[in-house]
Amino acid sequence: MRKVDPQAIRTEFAAEIDRRLQYFGRASVALSSSNHADADTSLLAEGVFLSASVLFETLVSDLFLAYINRDPAVFLSAKKAAASKSVEDKYGAWLVAQMRFQQPKHVSIADVRAQVDAKGYNVAFPDAAALKTKADSWLAPAYAARFTLSTADASLFDTVKDVRDFLAHRSPSSSTAMNNSLSTVAAPAVNQGLGRGVKKVLSVGAFLRARVAGQQRLVLYLARIKDVASNL
């Protein structure tokens, strides 16, 4: 059975991020002569960030599925345990003792998708801590280790999700979560330039188009997303 190639997934993701960086560069130049250059570039930055963050979420989900496809033993054991507990809770331990589970060595990617979520949804995580917990419970140790993120990478992961959620929902709670993340993300040196100062961020677009040491903040974010993704 042919297995999904995680490196191919990472390579395609990097190419898609590069396409968005190039698009942002071209479009920014085109907008620079506009009478509304700042406002237009702000909207552009929001759209590009939202697109990139969705790609990042999809990458994580696709890699989870690929790693299960390549070595399903831990995932199947977890599913067996969950199924046994469900039967025991409803029918008792005796019936569980009569059950037999034939664990296959190989599981197709289509079957992996169906077992992970019958509705075909992506595997999504509220934060980096939940990502690690699920990786440890579903993936072979060598693959799970890829989702044990450094402090800087975990902070980046959480911040990208919080900014994405604000751009998608614009709710007071999502604004609070985003600003909380932005207040701490820049603490690790590798994330310098990604955070906010004392003032809360009200316009994400203006925040992303602003220059930090000569580079627009959106570009810094996409470069860090690409860097983190290369190690997953």
PDB file of C-alpha atoms in Angstrom:
ATOM      1  CA  MET A   1       0.000   0.000   0.000  1.00  0.00           C
ATOM      2  CA  ARG A   2       1.429   3.357  -1.025  1.00  0.00           C
ATOM      3  CA  LYS A   3       1.887   5.756   1.885  1.00  0.00           C
ATOM      4  CA  VAL A   4       1.414   9.524   1.949  1.00  0.00           C
ATOM      5  CA  ASP A   5       4.711  11.426   1.800  1.00  0.00           C
ATOM      6  CA  PRO A   6       4.923  14.045   4.605  1.00  0.00           C
ATOM      7  CA  GLN A   7       7.825  15.799   2.910  1.00  0.00           C
ATOM      8  CA  ALA A   8       5.710  16.371  -0.191  1.00  0.00           C
ATOM      9  CA  ILE A   9       3.070  17.989   2.024  1.00  0.00           C
ATOM     10  CA  ARG A  10       5.655  20.272   3.621  1.00  0.00           C
ATOM     11  CA  THR A  11       7.180  21.159   0.251  1.00  0.00           C
ATOM     12  CA  GLU A  12       3.826  22.118  -1.247  1.00  0.00           C
ATOM     13  CA  PHE A  13       3.002  24.207   1.814  1.00  0.00           C
ATOM     14  CA  ALA A  14       6.294  26.114   1.547  1.00  0.00           C
ATOM     15  CA  ALA A  15       5.585  26.779  -2.132  1.00  0.00           C
ATOM     16  CA  GLU A  16       2.111  28.125  -1.301  1.00  0.00           C
ATOM     17  CA  ILE A  17       3.535  30.454   1.359  1.00  0.00           C
ATOM     18  CA  ASP A  18       6.126  31.686  -1.140  1.00  0.00           C
ATOM     19  CA  ARG A  19       3.332  32.381  -3.646  1.00  0.00           C
ATOM     20  CA  ARG A  20       1.562  34.526  -1.082  1.00  0.00           C
ATOM     21  CA  LEU A  21       4.732  36.398  -0.203  1.00  0.00           C
ATOM     22  CA  GLN A  22       5.335  37.125  -3.872  1.00  0.00           C
ATOM     23  CA  TYR A  23       1.730  38.166  -4.389  1.00  0.00           C
ATOM     24  CA  PHE A  24       1.867  40.509  -1.405  1.00  0.00           C
ATOM     25  CA  GLY A  25       5.069  42.055  -2.727  1.00  0.00           C
ATOM     26  CA  ARG A  26       3.643  42.663  -6.203  1.00  0.00           C
ATOM     27  CA  ALA A  27       0.302  43.933  -4.955  1.00  0.00           C
ATOM     28  CA  SER A  28       1.930  46.248  -2.390  1.00  0.00           C
ATOM     29  CA  VAL A  29       3.973  47.898  -5.122  1.00  0.00           C
ATOM     30  CA  ALA A  30       0.890  48.258  -7.306  1.00  0.00           C
ATOM     31  CA  LEU A  31      -1.028  49.876  -4.445  1.00  0.00           C
ATOM     32  CA  SER A  32       1.770  52.226  -3.397  1.00  0.00           C
ATOM     33  CA  SER A  33       0.733  54.927  -5.870  1.00  0.00           C
ATOM     34  CA  SER A  34      -2.903  54.840  -4.772  1.00  0.00           C
ATOM     35  CA  ASN A  35      -4.445  57.713  -2.844  1.00  0.00           C
ATOM     36  CA  HIS A  36      -5.534  55.036  -0.345  1.00  0.00           C
ATOM     37  CA  ALA A  37      -2.287  53.063  -0.286  1.00  0.00           C
ATOM     38  CA  ASP A  38      -2.142  52.492   3.474  1.00  0.00           C
ATOM     39  CA  ALA A  39      -5.772  51.407   3.830  1.00  0.00           C
ATOM     40  CA  ASP A  40      -5.596  49.209   0.742  1.00  0.00           C
ATOM     41  CA  THR A  41      -2.350  47.564   1.838  1.00  0.00           C
ATOM     42  CA  SER A  42      -3.827  46.941   5.271  1.00  0.00           C
ATOM     43  CA  LEU A  43      -6.735  45.051   3.729  1.00  0.00           C
ATOM     44  CA  LEU A  44      -4.313  43.169   1.512  1.00  0.00           C
ATOM     45  CA  ALA A  45      -2.193  42.164   4.510  1.00  0.00           C
ATOM     46  CA  GLU A  46      -5.218  40.857   6.389  1.00  0.00           C
ATOM     47  CA  GLY A  47      -6.310  38.741   3.443  1.00  0.00           C
ATOM     48  CA  VAL A  48      -2.870  37.265   2.867  1.00  0.00           C
ATOM     49  CA  PHE A  49      -2.411  36.477   6.569  1.00  0.00           C
ATOM     50  CA  LEU A  50      -5.814  34.805   6.771  1.00  0.00           C
ATOM     51  CA  SER A  51      -5.063  32.715   3.696  1.00  0.00           C
ATOM     52  CA  ALA A  52      -1.656  31.669   5.046  1.00  0.00           C
ATOM     53  CA  SER A  53      -3.054  30.797   8.480  1.00  0.00           C
ATOM     54  CA  VAL A  54      -5.712  28.547   6.934  1.00  0.00           C
ATOM     55  CA  LEU A  55      -2.987  26.815   4.933  1.00  0.00           C
ATOM     56  CA  PHE A  56      -1.009  26.342   8.155  1.00  0.00           C
ATOM     57  CA  GLU A  57      -4.002  24.762   9.895  1.00  0.00           C
ATOM     58  CA  THR A  58      -4.541  22.467   6.900  1.00  0.00           C
ATOM     59  CA  LEU A  59      -0.858  21.510   6.875  1.00  0.00           C
ATOM     60  CA  VAL A  60      -0.997  20.361  10.502  1.00  0.00           C
ATOM     61  CA  SER A  61      -4.135  18.321   9.803  1.00  0.00           C
ATOM     62  CA  ASP A  62      -2.662  16.753   6.651  1.00  0.00           C
ATOM     63  CA  LEU A  63       0.554  15.836   8.465  1.00  0.00           C
ATOM     64  CA  PHE A  64      -1.392  14.193  11.290  1.00  0.00           C
ATOM     65  CA  LEU A  65      -3.242  12.042   8.763  1.00  0.00           C
ATOM     66  CA  ALA A  66      -0.035  11.251   6.885  1.00  0.00           C
ATOM     67  CA  TYR A  67       1.785  10.132  10.030  1.00  0.00           C
ATOM     68  CA  ILE A  68      -1.107   7.874  11.051  1.00  0.00           C
ATOM     69  CA  ASN A  69      -1.161   6.479   7.524  1.00  0.00           C
ATOM     70  CA  ARG A  70       2.553   5.675   7.746  1.00  0.00           C
ATOM     71  CA  ASP A  71       2.343   4.066  11.203  1.00  0.00           C
ATOM     72  CA  PRO A  72      -1.211   3.502  12.500  1.00  0.00           C
ATOM     73  CA  ALA A  73      -0.386   1.314  15.522  1.00  0.00           C
ATOM     74  CA  VAL A  74      -0.676   3.984  18.246  1.00  0.00           C
ATOM     75  CA  PHE A  75      -3.802   5.494  16.688  1.00  0.00           C
ATOM     76  CA  LEU A  76      -5.517   2.111  16.371  1.00  0.00           C
ATOM     77  CA  SER A  77      -4.651   1.223  19.959  1.00  0.00           C
ATOM     78  CA  ALA A  78      -6.194   4.499  21.111  1.00  0.00           C
ATOM     79  CA  LYS A  79      -9.334   3.850  19.059  1.00  0.00           C
ATOM     80  CA  LYS A  80      -9.567   0.300  20.416  1.00  0.00           C
ATOM     81  CA  ALA A  81      -9.292   1.561  23.996  1.00  0.00           C
ATOM     82  CA  ALA A  82     -11.958   4.205  23.374  1.00  0.00           C
ATOM     83  CA  ALA A  83     -14.299   1.668  21.744  1.00  0.00           C
ATOM     84  CA  SER A  84     -13.787  -0.851  24.560  1.00  0.00           C
ATOM     85  CA  LYS A  85     -14.545   1.781  27.203  1.00  0.00           C
ATOM     86  CA  SER A  86     -17.686   2.836  25.358  1.00  0.00           C
ATOM     87  CA  VAL A  87     -18.931  -0.765  25.195  1.00  0.00           C
ATOM     88  CA  GLU A  88     -18.005  -1.391  28.832  1.00  0.00           C
ATOM     89  CA  ASP A  89     -19.800   1.739  30.013  1.00  0.00           C
ATOM     90  CA  LYS A  90     -22.960   0.701  28.172  1.00  0.00           C
ATOM     91  CA  TYR A  91     -22.941  -3.106  28.359  1.00  0.00           C
ATOM     92  CA  GLY A  92     -20.376  -4.121  30.980  1.00  0.00           C
ATOM     93  CA  ALA A  93     -16.924  -5.695  31.172  1.00  0.00           C
ATOM     94  CA  TRP A  94     -18.116  -9.198  30.278  1.00  0.00           C
ATOM     95  CA  LEU A  95     -19.086  -8.207  26.753  1.00  0.00           C
ATOM     96  CA  VAL A  96     -15.789  -6.393  26.258  1.00  0.00           C
ATOM     97  CA  ALA A  97     -13.967  -9.617  27.198  1.00  0.00           C
ATOM     98  CA  GLN A  98     -15.771 -11.425  24.378  1.00  0.00           C
ATOM     99  CA  MET A  99     -14.724  -8.891  21.755  1.00  0.00           C
ATOM    100  CA  ARG A 100     -11.819  -9.400  19.399  1.00  0.00           C
ATOM    101  CA  PHE A 101     -10.042  -6.605  17.563  1.00  0.00           C
ATOM    102  CA  GLN A 102      -7.982  -7.465  14.496  1.00  0.00           C
ATOM    103  CA  GLN A 103      -5.488  -4.620  14.150  1.00  0.00           C
ATOM    104  CA  PRO A 104      -4.339  -4.152  10.544  1.00  0.00           C
ATOM    105  CA  LYS A 105      -0.736  -3.305   9.766  1.00  0.00           C
ATOM    106  CA  HIS A 106      -1.705  -0.842   7.058  1.00  0.00           C
ATOM    107  CA  VAL A 107      -4.568   1.641   6.852  1.00  0.00           C
ATOM    108  CA  SER A 108      -5.314   3.599   3.693  1.00  0.00           C
ATOM    109  CA  ILE A 109      -5.366   7.380   3.868  1.00  0.00           C
ATOM    110  CA  ALA A 110      -9.094   7.269   3.026  1.00  0.00           C
ATOM    111  CA  ASP A 111      -9.741   4.990   6.012  1.00  0.00           C
ATOM    112  CA  VAL A 112      -7.567   7.183   8.228  1.00  0.00           C
ATOM    113  CA  ARG A 113      -9.649  10.220   7.288  1.00  0.00           C
ATOM    114  CA  ALA A 114     -12.883   8.352   7.996  1.00  0.00           C
ATOM    115  CA  GLN A 115     -11.686   7.195  11.415  1.00  0.00           C
ATOM    116  CA  VAL A 116     -10.287  10.582  12.427  1.00  0.00           C
ATOM    117  CA  ASP A 117     -13.494  12.405  11.486  1.00  0.00           C
ATOM    118  CA  ALA A 118     -16.386  10.757   9.675  1.00  0.00           C
ATOM    119  CA  LYS A 119     -17.620  14.175   8.492  1.00  0.00           C
ATOM    120  CA  GLY A 120     -14.332  14.918   6.751  1.00  0.00           C
ATOM    121  CA  TYR A 121     -13.328  17.847   8.961  1.00  0.00           C
ATOM    122  CA  ASN A 122      -9.692  18.788   9.479  1.00  0.00           C
ATOM    123  CA  VAL A 123      -7.932  17.832  12.697  1.00  0.00           C
ATOM    124  CA  ALA A 124      -7.949  21.158  14.551  1.00  0.00           C
ATOM    125  CA  PHE A 125      -6.417  22.240  17.845  1.00  0.00           C
ATOM    126  CA  PRO A 126      -7.207  25.183  20.142  1.00  0.00           C
ATOM    127  CA  ASP A 127      -3.549  25.671  21.013  1.00  0.00           C
ATOM    128  CA  ALA A 128      -0.069  24.141  20.873  1.00  0.00           C
ATOM    129  CA  ALA A 129      -0.594  22.287  24.169  1.00  0.00           C
ATOM    130  CA  ALA A 130      -3.625  20.459  22.764  1.00  0.00           C
ATOM    131  CA  LEU A 131      -1.647  19.724  19.603  1.00  0.00           C
ATOM    132  CA  LYS A 132       1.071  18.002  21.639  1.00  0.00           C
ATOM    133  CA  THR A 133      -1.434  16.038  23.727  1.00  0.00           C
ATOM    134  CA  LYS A 134      -3.201  14.660  20.671  1.00  0.00           C
ATOM    135  CA  ALA A 135       0.083  13.883  18.914  1.00  0.00           C
ATOM    136  CA  ASP A 136       1.279  11.890  21.918  1.00  0.00           C
ATOM    137  CA  SER A 137      -1.967   9.899  22.059  1.00  0.00           C
ATOM    138  CA  TRP A 138      -2.379   9.242  18.323  1.00  0.00           C
ATOM    139  CA  LEU A 139       1.064   9.171  16.692  1.00  0.00           C
ATOM    140  CA  ALA A 140       4.090   6.912  16.817  1.00  0.00           C
ATOM    141  CA  PRO A 141       6.730   8.464  19.111  1.00  0.00           C
ATOM    142  CA  ALA A 142       9.030   9.550  16.279  1.00  0.00           C
ATOM    143  CA  TYR A 143       6.182  11.446  14.625  1.00  0.00           C
ATOM    144  CA  ALA A 144       4.690  12.760  17.863  1.00  0.00           C
ATOM    145  CA  ALA A 145       8.049  14.316  18.721  1.00  0.00           C
ATOM    146  CA  ARG A 146       7.695  16.636  15.720  1.00  0.00           C
ATOM    147  CA  PHE A 147       4.778  18.338  17.479  1.00  0.00           C
ATOM    148  CA  THR A 148       6.675  18.963  20.712  1.00  0.00           C
ATOM    149  CA  LEU A 149       7.230  22.610  19.856  1.00  0.00           C
ATOM    150  CA  SER A 150       9.806  24.915  21.375  1.00  0.00           C
ATOM    151  CA  THR A 151       8.546  27.810  23.483  1.00  0.00           C
ATOM    152  CA  ALA A 152       9.013  30.186  20.541  1.00  0.00           C
ATOM    153  CA  ASP A 153       7.316  27.897  18.027  1.00  0.00           C
ATOM    154  CA  ALA A 154       4.405  27.148  20.386  1.00  0.00           C
ATOM    155  CA  SER A 155       3.914  30.873  20.957  1.00  0.00           C
ATOM    156  CA  LEU A 156       3.945  31.470  17.209  1.00  0.00           C
ATOM    157  CA  PHE A 157       1.425  28.648  16.656  1.00  0.00           C
ATOM    158  CA  ASP A 158      -0.966  30.051  19.267  1.00  0.00           C
ATOM    159  CA  THR A 159      -0.621  33.635  18.071  1.00  0.00           C
ATOM    160  CA  VAL A 160      -1.272  32.779  14.424  1.00  0.00           C
ATOM    161  CA  LYS A 161      -4.431  30.933  15.452  1.00  0.00           C
ATOM    162  CA  ASP A 162      -5.612  33.805  17.637  1.00  0.00           C
ATOM    163  CA  VAL A 163      -5.043  36.401  14.912  1.00  0.00           C
ATOM    164  CA  ARG A 164      -6.777  34.121  12.406  1.00  0.00           C
ATOM    165  CA  ASP A 165      -9.755  33.713  14.743  1.00  0.00           C
ATOM    166  CA  PHE A 166     -10.060  37.474  15.161  1.00  0.00           C
ATOM    167  CA  LEU A 167      -9.932  38.067  11.406  1.00  0.00           C
ATOM    168  CA  ALA A 168     -12.603  35.415  10.921  1.00  0.00           C
ATOM    169  CA  HIS A 169     -14.967  36.454  13.729  1.00  0.00           C
ATOM    170  CA  ARG A 170     -14.152  40.012  14.908  1.00  0.00           C
ATOM    171  CA  SER A 171     -15.695  39.257  18.312  1.00  0.00           C
ATOM    172  CA  PRO A 172     -14.681  40.936  21.585  1.00  0.00           C
ATOM    173  CA  SER A 173     -13.422  37.617  22.968  1.00  0.00           C
ATOM    174  CA  SER A 174     -11.298  36.918  19.889  1.00  0.00           C
ATOM    175  CA  SER A 175      -9.844  40.446  20.132  1.00  0.00           C
ATOM    176  CA  THR A 176      -8.882  39.825  23.753  1.00  0.00           C
ATOM    177  CA  ALA A 177      -7.290  36.459  22.950  1.00  0.00           C
ATOM    178  CA  MET A 178      -5.381  37.939  20.021  1.00  0.00           C
ATOM    179  CA  ASN A 179      -4.044  40.882  22.003  1.00  0.00           C
ATOM    180  CA  ASN A 180      -3.032  38.609  24.872  1.00  0.00           C
ATOM    181  CA  SER A 181      -1.006  36.463  22.476  1.00  0.00           C
ATOM    182  CA  LEU A 182       0.501  39.479  20.742  1.00  0.00           C
ATOM    183  CA  SER A 183       1.684  40.817  24.098  1.00  0.00           C
ATOM    184  CA  THR A 184       3.913  37.774  24.703  1.00  0.00           C
ATOM    185  CA  VAL A 185       4.799  36.261  21.316  1.00  0.00           C
ATOM    186  CA  ALA A 186       7.937  38.370  20.829  1.00  0.00           C
ATOM    187  CA  ALA A 187       9.583  37.262  24.093  1.00  0.00           C
ATOM    188  CA  PRO A 188      11.687  34.515  22.429  1.00  0.00           C
ATOM    189  CA  ALA A 189      14.318  36.218  20.263  1.00  0.00           C
ATOM    190  CA  VAL A 190      13.357  34.324  17.114  1.00  0.00           C
ATOM    191  CA  ASN A 191       9.901  35.953  17.286  1.00  0.00           C
ATOM    192  CA  GLN A 192      11.183  39.523  17.593  1.00  0.00           C
ATOM    193  CA  GLY A 193       9.012  41.949  15.659  1.00  0.00           C
ATOM    194  CA  LEU A 194       5.882  39.781  15.784  1.00  0.00           C
ATOM    195  CA  GLY A 195       4.333  41.239  18.927  1.00  0.00           C
ATOM    196  CA  ARG A 196       2.633  44.459  19.938  1.00  0.00           C
ATOM    197  CA  GLY A 197       3.724  47.195  22.292  1.00  0.00           C
ATOM    198  CA  VAL A 198       1.734  48.642  25.172  1.00  0.00           C
ATOM    199  CA  LYS A 199      -1.207  49.627  22.985  1.00  0.00           C
ATOM    200  CA  LYS A 200      -3.703  46.993  21.909  1.00  0.00           C
ATOM    201  CA  VAL A 201      -3.995  46.137  18.214  1.00  0.00           C
ATOM    202  CA  LEU A 202      -7.248  47.498  16.818  1.00  0.00           C
ATOM    203  CA  SER A 203      -6.439  47.255  13.101  1.00  0.00           C
ATOM    204  CA  VAL A 204      -4.756  43.951  12.255  1.00  0.00           C
ATOM    205  CA  GLY A 205      -4.061  45.134   8.728  1.00  0.00           C
ATOM    206  CA  ALA A 206      -2.183  48.222   9.866  1.00  0.00           C
ATOM    207  CA  PHE A 207      -0.281  46.094  12.394  1.00  0.00           C
ATOM    208  CA  LEU A 208       0.744  43.579   9.699  1.00  0.00           C
ATOM    209  CA  ARG A 209       1.770  46.131   7.080  1.00  0.00           C
ATOM    210  CA  ALA A 210       3.898  48.096   9.561  1.00  0.00           C
ATOM    211  CA  ARG A 211       7.636  47.802   9.068  1.00  0.00           C
ATOM    212  CA  VAL A 212       9.930  46.284  11.688  1.00  0.00           C
ATOM    213  CA  ALA A 213      13.642  46.825  11.026  1.00  0.00           C
ATOM    214  CA  GLY A 214      12.814  47.570   7.398  1.00  0.00           C
ATOM    215  CA  GLN A 215      10.604  44.523   6.851  1.00  0.00           C
ATOM    216  CA  GLN A 216       6.817  44.463   6.850  1.00  0.00           C
ATOM    217  CA  ARG A 217       5.494  42.453   9.791  1.00  0.00           C
ATOM    218  CA  LEU A 218       3.356  40.228   7.556  1.00  0.00           C
ATOM    219  CA  VAL A 219       6.525  39.044   5.808  1.00  0.00           C
ATOM    220  CA  LEU A 220       8.088  38.218   9.180  1.00  0.00           C
ATOM    221  CA  TYR A 221       5.044  36.196  10.156  1.00  0.00           C
ATOM    222  CA  LEU A 222       4.945  34.192   6.958  1.00  0.00           C
ATOM    223  CA  ALA A 223       8.671  33.470   7.189  1.00  0.00           C
ATOM    224  CA  ARG A 224       8.233  32.149  10.743  1.00  0.00           C
ATOM    225  CA  ILE A 225       5.191  30.063   9.774  1.00  0.00           C
ATOM    226  CA  LYS A 226       7.219  28.537   6.964  1.00  0.00           C
ATOM    227  CA  ASP A 227      10.129  27.848   9.324  1.00  0.00           C
ATOM    228  CA  VAL A 228       7.952  26.121  11.933  1.00  0.00           C
ATOM    229  CA  ALA A 229       6.167  24.087   9.273  1.00  0.00           C
ATOM    230  CA  SER A 230       9.456  22.745   7.884  1.00  0.00           C
ATOM    231  CA  ASN A 231      10.082  20.877  11.146  1.00  0.00           C
ATOM    232  CA  LEU A 232       6.633  19.381  11.654  1.00  0.00           C
TER     233      LEU A 232
END
